[in-house]
CSV table of C-alpha atoms and ligand atoms in Angstrom, one decimal:
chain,number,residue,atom,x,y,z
A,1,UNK,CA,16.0,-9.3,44.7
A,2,UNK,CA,16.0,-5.4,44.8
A,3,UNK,CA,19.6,-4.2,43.4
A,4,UNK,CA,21.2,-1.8,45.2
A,5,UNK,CA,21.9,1.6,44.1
A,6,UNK,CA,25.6,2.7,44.1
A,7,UNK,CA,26.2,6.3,44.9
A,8,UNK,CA,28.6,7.3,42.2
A,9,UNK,CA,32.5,8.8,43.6
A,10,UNK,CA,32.7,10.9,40.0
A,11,UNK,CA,31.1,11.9,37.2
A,12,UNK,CA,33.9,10.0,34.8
A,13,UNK,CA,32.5,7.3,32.9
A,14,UNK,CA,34.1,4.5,34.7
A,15,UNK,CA,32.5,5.6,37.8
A,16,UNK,CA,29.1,5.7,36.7
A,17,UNK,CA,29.2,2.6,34.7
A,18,UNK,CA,30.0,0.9,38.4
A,19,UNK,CA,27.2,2.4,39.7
A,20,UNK,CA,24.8,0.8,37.0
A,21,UNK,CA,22.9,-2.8,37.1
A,22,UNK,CA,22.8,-3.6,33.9
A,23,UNK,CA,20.6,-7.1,34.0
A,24,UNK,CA,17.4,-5.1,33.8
A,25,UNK,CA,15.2,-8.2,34.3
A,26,UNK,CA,11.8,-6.6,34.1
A,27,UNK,CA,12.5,-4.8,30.1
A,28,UNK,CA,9.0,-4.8,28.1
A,29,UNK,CA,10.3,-3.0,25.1
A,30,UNK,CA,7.9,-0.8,24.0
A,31,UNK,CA,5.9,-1.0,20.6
A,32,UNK,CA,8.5,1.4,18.3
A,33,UNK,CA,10.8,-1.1,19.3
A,34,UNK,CA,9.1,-4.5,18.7
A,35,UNK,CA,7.6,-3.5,15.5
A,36,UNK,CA,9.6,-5.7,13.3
A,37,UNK,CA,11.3,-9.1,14.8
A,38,UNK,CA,14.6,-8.9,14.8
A,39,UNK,CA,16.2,-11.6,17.0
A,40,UNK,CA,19.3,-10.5,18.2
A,41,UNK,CA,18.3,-7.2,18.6
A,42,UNK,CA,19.5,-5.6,22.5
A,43,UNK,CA,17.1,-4.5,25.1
A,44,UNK,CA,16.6,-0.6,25.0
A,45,UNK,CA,17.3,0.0,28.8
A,46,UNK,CA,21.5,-0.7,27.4
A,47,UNK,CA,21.9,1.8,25.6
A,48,UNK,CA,19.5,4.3,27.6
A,49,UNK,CA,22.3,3.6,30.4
A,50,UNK,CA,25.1,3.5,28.3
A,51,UNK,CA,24.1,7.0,27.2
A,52,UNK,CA,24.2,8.4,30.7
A,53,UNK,CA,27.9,7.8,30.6
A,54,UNK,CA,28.5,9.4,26.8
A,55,UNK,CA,30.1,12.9,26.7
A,56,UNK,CA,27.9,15.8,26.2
A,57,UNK,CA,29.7,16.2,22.7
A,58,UNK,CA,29.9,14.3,19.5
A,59,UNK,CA,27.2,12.1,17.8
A,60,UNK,CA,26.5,8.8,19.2
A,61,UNK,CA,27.3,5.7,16.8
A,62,UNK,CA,26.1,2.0,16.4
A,63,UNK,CA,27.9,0.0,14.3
A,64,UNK,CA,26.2,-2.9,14.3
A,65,UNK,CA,22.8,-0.9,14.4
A,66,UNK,CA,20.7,-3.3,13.9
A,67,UNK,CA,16.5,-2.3,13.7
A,68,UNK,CA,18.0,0.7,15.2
A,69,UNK,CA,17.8,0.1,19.3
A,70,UNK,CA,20.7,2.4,19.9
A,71,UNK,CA,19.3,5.4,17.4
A,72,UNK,CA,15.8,5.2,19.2
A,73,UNK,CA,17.1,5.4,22.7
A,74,UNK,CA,19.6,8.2,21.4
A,75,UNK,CA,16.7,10.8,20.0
A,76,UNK,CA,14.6,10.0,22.6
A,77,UNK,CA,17.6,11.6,24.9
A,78,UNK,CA,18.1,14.3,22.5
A,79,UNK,CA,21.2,13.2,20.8
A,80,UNK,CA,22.3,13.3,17.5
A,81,UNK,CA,23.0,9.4,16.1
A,82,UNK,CA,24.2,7.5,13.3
A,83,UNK,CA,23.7,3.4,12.7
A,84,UNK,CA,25.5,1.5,10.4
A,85,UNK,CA,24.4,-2.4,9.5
A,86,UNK,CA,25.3,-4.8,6.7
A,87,UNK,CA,21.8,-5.9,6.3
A,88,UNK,CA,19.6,-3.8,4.4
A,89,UNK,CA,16.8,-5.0,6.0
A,90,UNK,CA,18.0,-3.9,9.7
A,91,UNK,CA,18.6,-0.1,7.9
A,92,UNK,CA,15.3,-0.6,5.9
A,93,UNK,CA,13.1,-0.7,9.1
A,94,UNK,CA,15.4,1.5,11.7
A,95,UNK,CA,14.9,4.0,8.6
A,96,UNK,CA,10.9,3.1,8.7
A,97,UNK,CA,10.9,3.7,12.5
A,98,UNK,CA,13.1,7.0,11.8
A,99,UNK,CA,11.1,8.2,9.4
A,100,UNK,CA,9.4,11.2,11.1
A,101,UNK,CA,5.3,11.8,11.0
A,102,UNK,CA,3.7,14.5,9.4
A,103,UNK,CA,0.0,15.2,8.9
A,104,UNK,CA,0.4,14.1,5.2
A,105,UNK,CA,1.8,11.4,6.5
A,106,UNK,CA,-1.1,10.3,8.5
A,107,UNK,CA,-3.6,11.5,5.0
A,108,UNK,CA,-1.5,8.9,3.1
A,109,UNK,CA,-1.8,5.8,5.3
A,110,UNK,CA,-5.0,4.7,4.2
A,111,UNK,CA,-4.2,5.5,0.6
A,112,UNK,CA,-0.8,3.2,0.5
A,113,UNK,CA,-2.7,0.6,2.9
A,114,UNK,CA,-5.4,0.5,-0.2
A,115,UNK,CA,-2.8,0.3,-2.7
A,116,UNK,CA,-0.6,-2.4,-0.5
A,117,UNK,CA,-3.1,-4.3,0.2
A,118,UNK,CA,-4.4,-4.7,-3.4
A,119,UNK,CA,-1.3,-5.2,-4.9
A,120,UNK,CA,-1.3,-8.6,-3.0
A,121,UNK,CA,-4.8,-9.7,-4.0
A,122,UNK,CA,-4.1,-8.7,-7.8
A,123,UNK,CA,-1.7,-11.5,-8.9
A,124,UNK,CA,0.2,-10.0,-11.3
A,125,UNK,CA,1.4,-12.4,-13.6
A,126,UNK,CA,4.6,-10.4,-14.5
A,127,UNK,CA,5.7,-9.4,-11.1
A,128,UNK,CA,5.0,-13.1,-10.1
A,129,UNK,CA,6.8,-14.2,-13.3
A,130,UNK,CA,10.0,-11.9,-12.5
A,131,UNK,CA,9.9,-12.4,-8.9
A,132,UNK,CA,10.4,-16.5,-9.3
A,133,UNK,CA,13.5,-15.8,-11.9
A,134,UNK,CA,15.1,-14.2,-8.9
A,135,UNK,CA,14.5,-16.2,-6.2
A,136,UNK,CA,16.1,-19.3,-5.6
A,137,UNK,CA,14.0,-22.3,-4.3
A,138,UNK,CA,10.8,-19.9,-3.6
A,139,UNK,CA,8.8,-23.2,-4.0
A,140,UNK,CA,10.7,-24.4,-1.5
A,141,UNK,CA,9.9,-21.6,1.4
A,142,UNK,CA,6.6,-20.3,-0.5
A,143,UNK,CA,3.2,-21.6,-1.5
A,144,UNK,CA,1.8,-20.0,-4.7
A,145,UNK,CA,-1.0,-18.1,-2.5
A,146,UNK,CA,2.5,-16.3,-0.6
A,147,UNK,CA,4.2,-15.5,-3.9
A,148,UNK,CA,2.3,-13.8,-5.6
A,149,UNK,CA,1.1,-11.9,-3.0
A,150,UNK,CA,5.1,-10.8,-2.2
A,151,UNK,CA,5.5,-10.6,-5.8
A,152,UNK,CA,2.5,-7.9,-6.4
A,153,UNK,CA,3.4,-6.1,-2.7
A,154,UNK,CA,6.8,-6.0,-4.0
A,155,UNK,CA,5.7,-4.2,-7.1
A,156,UNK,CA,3.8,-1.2,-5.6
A,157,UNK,CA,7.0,-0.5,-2.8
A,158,UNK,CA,9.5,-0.6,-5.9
A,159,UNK,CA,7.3,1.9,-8.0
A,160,UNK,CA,7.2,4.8,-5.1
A,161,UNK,CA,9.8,7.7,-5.6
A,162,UNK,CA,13.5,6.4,-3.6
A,163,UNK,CA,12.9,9.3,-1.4
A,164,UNK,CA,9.6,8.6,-0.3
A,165,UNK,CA,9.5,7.6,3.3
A,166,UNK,CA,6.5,5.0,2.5
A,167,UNK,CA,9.2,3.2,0.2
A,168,UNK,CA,11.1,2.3,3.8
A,169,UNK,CA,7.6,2.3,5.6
A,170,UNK,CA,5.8,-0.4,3.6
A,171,UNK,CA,9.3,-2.3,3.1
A,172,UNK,CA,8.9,-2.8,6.8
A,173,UNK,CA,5.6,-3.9,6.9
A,174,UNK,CA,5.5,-6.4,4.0
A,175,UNK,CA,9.1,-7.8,5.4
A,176,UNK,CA,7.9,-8.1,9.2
A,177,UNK,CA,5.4,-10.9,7.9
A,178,UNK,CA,7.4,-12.3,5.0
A,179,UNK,CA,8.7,-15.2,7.9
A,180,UNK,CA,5.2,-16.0,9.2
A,181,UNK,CA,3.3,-16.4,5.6
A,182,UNK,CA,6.5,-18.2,3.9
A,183,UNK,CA,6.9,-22.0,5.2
A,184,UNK,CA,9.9,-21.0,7.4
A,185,UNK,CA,10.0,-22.3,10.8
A,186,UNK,CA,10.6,-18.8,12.6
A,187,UNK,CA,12.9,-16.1,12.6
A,188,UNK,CA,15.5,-18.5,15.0
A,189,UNK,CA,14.1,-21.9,13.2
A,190,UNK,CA,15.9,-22.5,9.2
A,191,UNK,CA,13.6,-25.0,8.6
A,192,UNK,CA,10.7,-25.7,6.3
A,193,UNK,CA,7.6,-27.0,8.0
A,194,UNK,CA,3.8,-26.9,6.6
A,195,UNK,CA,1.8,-24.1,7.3
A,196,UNK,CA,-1.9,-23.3,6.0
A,197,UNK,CA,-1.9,-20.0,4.5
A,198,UNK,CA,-5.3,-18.4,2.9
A,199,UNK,CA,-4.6,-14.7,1.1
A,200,UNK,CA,-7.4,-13.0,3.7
A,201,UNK,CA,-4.5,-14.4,6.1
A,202,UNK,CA,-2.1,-12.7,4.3
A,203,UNK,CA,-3.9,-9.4,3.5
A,204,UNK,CA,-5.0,-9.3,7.5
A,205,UNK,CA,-1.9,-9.5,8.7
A,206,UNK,CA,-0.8,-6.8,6.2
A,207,UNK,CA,-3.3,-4.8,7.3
A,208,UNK,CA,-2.2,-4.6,10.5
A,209,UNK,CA,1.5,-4.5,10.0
A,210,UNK,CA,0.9,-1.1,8.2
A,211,UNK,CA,-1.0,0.1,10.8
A,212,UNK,CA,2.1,-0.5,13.6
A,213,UNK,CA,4.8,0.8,11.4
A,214,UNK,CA,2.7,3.8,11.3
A,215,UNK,CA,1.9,4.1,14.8
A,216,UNK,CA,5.8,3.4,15.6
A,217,UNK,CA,7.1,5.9,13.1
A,218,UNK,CA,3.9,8.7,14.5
A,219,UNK,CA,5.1,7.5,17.9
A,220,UNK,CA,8.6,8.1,17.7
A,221,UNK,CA,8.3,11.1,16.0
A,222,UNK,CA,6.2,12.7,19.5
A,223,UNK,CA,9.0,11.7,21.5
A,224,UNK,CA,12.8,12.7,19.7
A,225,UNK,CA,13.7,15.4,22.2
A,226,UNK,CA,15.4,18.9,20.8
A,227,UNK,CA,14.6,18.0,16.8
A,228,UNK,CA,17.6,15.0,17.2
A,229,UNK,CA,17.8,13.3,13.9
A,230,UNK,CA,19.4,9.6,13.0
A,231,UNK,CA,21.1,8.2,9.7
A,232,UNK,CA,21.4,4.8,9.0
A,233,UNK,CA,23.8,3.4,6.3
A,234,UNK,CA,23.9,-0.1,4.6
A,235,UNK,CA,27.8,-0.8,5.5
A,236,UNK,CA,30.5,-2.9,6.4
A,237,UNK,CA,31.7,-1.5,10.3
A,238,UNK,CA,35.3,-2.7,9.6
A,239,UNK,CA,35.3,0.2,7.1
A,240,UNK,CA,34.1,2.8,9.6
A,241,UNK,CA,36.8,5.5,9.1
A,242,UNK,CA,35.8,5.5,5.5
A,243,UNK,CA,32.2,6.1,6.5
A,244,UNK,CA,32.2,8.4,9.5
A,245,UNK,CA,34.2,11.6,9.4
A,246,UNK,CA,37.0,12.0,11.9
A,247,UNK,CA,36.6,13.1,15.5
A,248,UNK,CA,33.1,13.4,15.2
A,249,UNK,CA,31.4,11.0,18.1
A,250,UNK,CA,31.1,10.7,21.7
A,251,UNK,CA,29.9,7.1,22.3
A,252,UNK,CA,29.7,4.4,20.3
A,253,UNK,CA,27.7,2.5,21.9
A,254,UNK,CA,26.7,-1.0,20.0
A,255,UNK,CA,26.4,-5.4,20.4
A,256,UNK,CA,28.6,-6.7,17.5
A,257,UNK,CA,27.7,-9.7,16.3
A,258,UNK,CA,30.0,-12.4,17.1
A,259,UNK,CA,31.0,-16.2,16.0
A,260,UNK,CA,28.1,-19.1,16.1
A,261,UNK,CA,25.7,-16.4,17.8
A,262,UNK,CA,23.3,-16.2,15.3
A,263,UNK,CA,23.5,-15.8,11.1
A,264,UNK,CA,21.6,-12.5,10.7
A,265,UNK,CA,21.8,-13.1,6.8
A,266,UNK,CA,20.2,-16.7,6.3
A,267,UNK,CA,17.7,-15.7,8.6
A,268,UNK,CA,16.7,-12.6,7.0
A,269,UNK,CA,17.7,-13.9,3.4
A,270,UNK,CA,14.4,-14.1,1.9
A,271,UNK,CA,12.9,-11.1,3.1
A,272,UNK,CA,16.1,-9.3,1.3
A,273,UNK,CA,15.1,-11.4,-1.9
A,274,UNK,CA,11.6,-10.2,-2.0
A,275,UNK,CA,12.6,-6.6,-0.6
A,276,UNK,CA,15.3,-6.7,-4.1
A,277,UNK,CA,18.3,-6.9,-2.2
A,278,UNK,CA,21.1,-9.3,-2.4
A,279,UNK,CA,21.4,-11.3,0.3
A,280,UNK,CA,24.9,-13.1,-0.6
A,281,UNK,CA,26.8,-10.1,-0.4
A,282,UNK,CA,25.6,-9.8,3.2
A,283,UNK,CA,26.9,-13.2,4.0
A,284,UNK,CA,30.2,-12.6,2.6
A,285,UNK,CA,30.8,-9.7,4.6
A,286,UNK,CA,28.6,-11.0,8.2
A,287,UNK,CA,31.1,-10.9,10.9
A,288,UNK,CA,30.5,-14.3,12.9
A,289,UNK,CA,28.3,-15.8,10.4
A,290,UNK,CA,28.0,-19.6,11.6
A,291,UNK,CA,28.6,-21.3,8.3
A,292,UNK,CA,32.7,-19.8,8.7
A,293,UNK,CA,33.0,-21.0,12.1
A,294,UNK,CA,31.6,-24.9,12.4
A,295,UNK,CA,31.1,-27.4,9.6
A,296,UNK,CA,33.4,-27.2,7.1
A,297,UNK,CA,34.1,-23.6,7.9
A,298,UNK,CA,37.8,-22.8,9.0
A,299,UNK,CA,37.1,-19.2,11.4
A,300,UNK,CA,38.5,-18.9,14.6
A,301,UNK,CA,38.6,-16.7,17.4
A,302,UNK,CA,42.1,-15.0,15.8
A,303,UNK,CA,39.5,-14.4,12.4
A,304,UNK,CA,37.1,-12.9,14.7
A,305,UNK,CA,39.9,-10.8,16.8
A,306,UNK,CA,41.1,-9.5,13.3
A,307,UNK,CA,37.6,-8.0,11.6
A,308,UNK,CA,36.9,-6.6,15.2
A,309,UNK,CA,40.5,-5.0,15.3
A,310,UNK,CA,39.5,-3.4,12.2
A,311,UNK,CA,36.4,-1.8,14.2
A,312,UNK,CA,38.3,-0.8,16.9
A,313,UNK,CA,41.1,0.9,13.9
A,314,UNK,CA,37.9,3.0,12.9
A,315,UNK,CA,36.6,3.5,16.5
A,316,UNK,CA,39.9,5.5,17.1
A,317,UNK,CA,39.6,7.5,14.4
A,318,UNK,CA,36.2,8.8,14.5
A,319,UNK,CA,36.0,9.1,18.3
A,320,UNK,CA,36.3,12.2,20.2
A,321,UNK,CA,39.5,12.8,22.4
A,322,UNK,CA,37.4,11.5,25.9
A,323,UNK,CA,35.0,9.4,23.7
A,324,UNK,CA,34.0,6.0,24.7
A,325,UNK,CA,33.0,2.7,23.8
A,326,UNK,CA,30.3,0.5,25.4
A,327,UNK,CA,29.9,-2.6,24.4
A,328,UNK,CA,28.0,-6.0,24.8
A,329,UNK,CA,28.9,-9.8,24.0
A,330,UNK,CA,28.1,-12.8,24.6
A,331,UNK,CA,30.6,-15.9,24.6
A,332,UNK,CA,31.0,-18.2,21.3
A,333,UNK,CA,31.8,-21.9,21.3
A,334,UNK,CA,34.2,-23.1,17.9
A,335,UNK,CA,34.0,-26.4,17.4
A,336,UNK,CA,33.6,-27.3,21.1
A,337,UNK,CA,35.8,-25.2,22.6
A,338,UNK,CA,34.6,-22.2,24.7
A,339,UNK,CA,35.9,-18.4,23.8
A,340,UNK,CA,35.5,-15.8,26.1
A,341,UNK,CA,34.7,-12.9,23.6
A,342,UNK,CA,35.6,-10.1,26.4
A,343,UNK,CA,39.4,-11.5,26.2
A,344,UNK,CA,39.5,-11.3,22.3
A,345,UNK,CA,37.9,-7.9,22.7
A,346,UNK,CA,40.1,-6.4,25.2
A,347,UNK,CA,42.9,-7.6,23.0
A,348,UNK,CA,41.7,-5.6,20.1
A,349,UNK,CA,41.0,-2.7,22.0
A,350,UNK,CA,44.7,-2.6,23.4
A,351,UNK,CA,46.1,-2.9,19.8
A,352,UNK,CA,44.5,-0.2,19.1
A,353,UNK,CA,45.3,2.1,22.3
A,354,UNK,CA,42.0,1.5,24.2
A,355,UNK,CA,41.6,0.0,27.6
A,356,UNK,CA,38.9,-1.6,29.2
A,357,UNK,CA,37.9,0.9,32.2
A,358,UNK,CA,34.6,-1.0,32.9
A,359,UNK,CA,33.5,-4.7,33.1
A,360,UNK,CA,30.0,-6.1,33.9
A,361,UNK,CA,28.4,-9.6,33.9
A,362,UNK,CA,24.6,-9.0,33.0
A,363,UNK,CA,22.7,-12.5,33.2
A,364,UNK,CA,20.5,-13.1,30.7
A,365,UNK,CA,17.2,-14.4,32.1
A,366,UNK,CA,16.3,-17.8,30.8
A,367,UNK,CA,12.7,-16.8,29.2
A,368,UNK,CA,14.3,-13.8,27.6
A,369,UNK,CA,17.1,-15.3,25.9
A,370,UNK,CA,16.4,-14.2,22.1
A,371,UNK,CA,18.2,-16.4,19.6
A,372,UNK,CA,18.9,-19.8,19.2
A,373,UNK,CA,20.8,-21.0,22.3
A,374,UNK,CA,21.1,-24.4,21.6
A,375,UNK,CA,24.4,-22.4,19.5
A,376,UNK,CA,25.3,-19.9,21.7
A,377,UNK,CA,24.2,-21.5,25.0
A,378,UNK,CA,24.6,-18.2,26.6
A,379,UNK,CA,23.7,-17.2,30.5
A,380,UNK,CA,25.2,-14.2,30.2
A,381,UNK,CA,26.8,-11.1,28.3
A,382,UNK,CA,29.4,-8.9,29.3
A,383,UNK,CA,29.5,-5.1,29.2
A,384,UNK,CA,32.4,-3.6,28.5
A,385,UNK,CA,33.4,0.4,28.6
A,386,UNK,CA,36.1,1.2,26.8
A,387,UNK,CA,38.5,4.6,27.1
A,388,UNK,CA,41.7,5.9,25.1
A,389,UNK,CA,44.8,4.3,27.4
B,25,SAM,C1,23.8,-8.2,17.9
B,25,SAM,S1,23.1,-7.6,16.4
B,25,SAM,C2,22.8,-5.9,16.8
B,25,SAM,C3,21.4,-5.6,17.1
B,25,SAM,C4,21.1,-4.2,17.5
B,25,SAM,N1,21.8,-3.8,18.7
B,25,SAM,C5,19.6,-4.0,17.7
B,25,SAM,O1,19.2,-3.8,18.8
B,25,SAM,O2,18.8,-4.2,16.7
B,25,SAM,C6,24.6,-7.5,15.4
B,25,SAM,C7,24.4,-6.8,14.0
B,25,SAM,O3,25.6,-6.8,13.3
B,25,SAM,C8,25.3,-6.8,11.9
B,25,SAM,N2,26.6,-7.1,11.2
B,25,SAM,C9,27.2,-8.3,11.0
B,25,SAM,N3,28.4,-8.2,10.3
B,25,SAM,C10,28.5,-6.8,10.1
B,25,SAM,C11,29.5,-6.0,9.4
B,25,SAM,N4,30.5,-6.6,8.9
B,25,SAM,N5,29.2,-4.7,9.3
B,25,SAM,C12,28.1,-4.1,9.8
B,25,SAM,N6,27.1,-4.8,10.5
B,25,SAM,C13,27.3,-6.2,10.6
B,25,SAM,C14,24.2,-7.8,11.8
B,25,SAM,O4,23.5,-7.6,10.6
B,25,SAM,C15,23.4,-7.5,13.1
B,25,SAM,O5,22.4,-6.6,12.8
């Protein structure tokens, strides 16, 4: 059924957001933003519409950025934007996609896809040898053909200068099939299940995954409007205050992750071991993390309300004086009992001298639903807007 269009009665953020359907059922996210899977990740038409409510001044924020939906949408509409995640790997490839395109740029592909490519044919003992001291159970989740293949691709990212954008670039390509040549289920399935995996597989599949990052960076890169630029930072979004200066954005506009969702760490652990990063230090600080909330894990809503009250202590301090917050959650269920996250939410807000001046329903359509819903059993999100009160 067609949606009707409401006619706005002001320009004031609270009016528009009325005017807005925000279930957008028909969403095919374009190829920038499905270069790298990322479960959880939002639909770009939510923050396209949140942005037609942000003030014309300030940068725009995500604090739970993600692969970068948010920043995307935000050059594209010529705004200024900075993304903060916990997981290195979300910052690693909303970086890659960020990365600006140059005619060097395009010179170098083929050289790095060469270099890439051999590096996981070559078998280097060493690498291979140094990689399986790391990793725990990697004969577990990898045959020997995937190891040393990660081991030697691994090897040729970690030797490129820091600053070179192919670090970030290749990081992206290598991770985005670390899931489908390990013996993982799938990016929503924890599980190890057999899998037949030949190294032409492997190298294939590389071959093409450098190709996309390219073609998503190049892409991008034609379509950021009035030279916008984006940071992403590998952070902790209670912190915020200590990470963005004051009085410096217009919107934050964002999905935080919330209890029993998903677990954005275990799911993304091994491609942070093979990438070099430390994936236990992103559990420990992963807001809604499943492992705190069921089993023997003791997290409640209250736990939840707390880290989120620390986000909403930062939003106040880095937002501009008519800067708003748009936000989207889902509902968690805690050991059987159902929590209506927009309650908690609004709780937090009010603590910290917001008020909710917008609330939405969006349904989620059943053959869209992205993560594991046998968890989070979710038909729908809410959108929230969020003033100063
Ligand atoms: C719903 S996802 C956001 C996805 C994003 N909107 C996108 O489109 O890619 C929530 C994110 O919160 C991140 N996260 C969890 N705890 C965090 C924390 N304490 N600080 C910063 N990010 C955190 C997760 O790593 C995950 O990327």
């Amino acid at each position: 059924m067609e949606a009707k269009a409401v006619v706005p009665t002001s320009s004031a953020p609270a009016d528009l957001f009325k005017t807005i359907d925000w279930s957008f059922f028909e969403s095919v996210p374009d190829q920038v933003h499905t270069v790298h899977p990322y479960p959880a990740k939002y639909i770009p038409e939510i923050p396209a519409a949140a942005l037609s409510l942000a003030p014309k001044e300030g940068q725009i924020l995500d604090p739970f950025c993600g692969i970068g939906t948010t920043l995307i949408e935000s050059v594209r509409s010529g705004r200024e934007a900075i993304g903060i995640d916990l997981n290195p790997i979300a910052t690693m490839v909303a970086e890659a996609k960020l990365s600006g395109w140059s005619e060097e740029d395009a010179d170098a592909l083929p050289r790095h896809k060469e270099g890439l490519l051999n590096a996981a044919r070559e078998s280097d003992v060493d690498l291979l040898d140094r990689a399986r001291e790391r990793i725990p159970r990697v004969d577990h989740w990898f045959d020997p053909v995937s190891q040393a293949a990660l081991a030697g691709t691994a090897g040729y990212i970690s030797a490129l200068d820091p600053t070179d954008p192919w670090r970030v670039r290749l990081g992206t390509a290598v991770s985005s099939i670390v899931v489908r040549i390990s013996r993982q289920e799938s990016d929503t399935r924890y599980a190890a299940v057999p899998k037949t995996i030949s190294l032409d597989g492997i190298v294939a599949s590389l071959d093409r995954a450098v190709d996309s990052i390219g073609r998503a960076a190049s892409t991008l890169a034609t379509q950021v409007r009035a030279n916008a630029t984006a940071q992403t930072i590998t952070a902790d979004a209670t912190k915020l205050a200590e990470i963005v200066p004051p009085d410096t954005v217009g919107a934050a506009i964002f999905s935080p992750p919330y209890p029993n969702a998903y677990e954005y760490w275990l799911y993304h652990k091994y491609r942070m071991y093979w990438m070099g990063f430390d994936p236990l230090k992103v559990r420990a600080g992963e807001i809604g993390a499943r492992p705190f909330y069921s089993g023997s894990g003791k997290l409640t809503e209250d736990d939840f309300a707390a880290q989120m009250g620390k986000v909403f202590a930062g939003l106040k301090s880095v937002l501009l004086k008519d800067g708003i917050v748009l936000m989207i959650v889902g509902d968690s269920r805690i050991r059987g009992r159902d929590v209506d996250n927009a309650a908690v939410l609004a709780r937090c807000a009010r603590e910290n001298s917001f008020e909710v001046t917008g609330l939405a329903r969006r349904s989620i359509k059943a053959t869209r639903r992205s993560f594991n819903q046998a968890i989070a059993r979710a038909k729908y999100e809410h959108v929230m807007l969020f003033e100063r009160a």
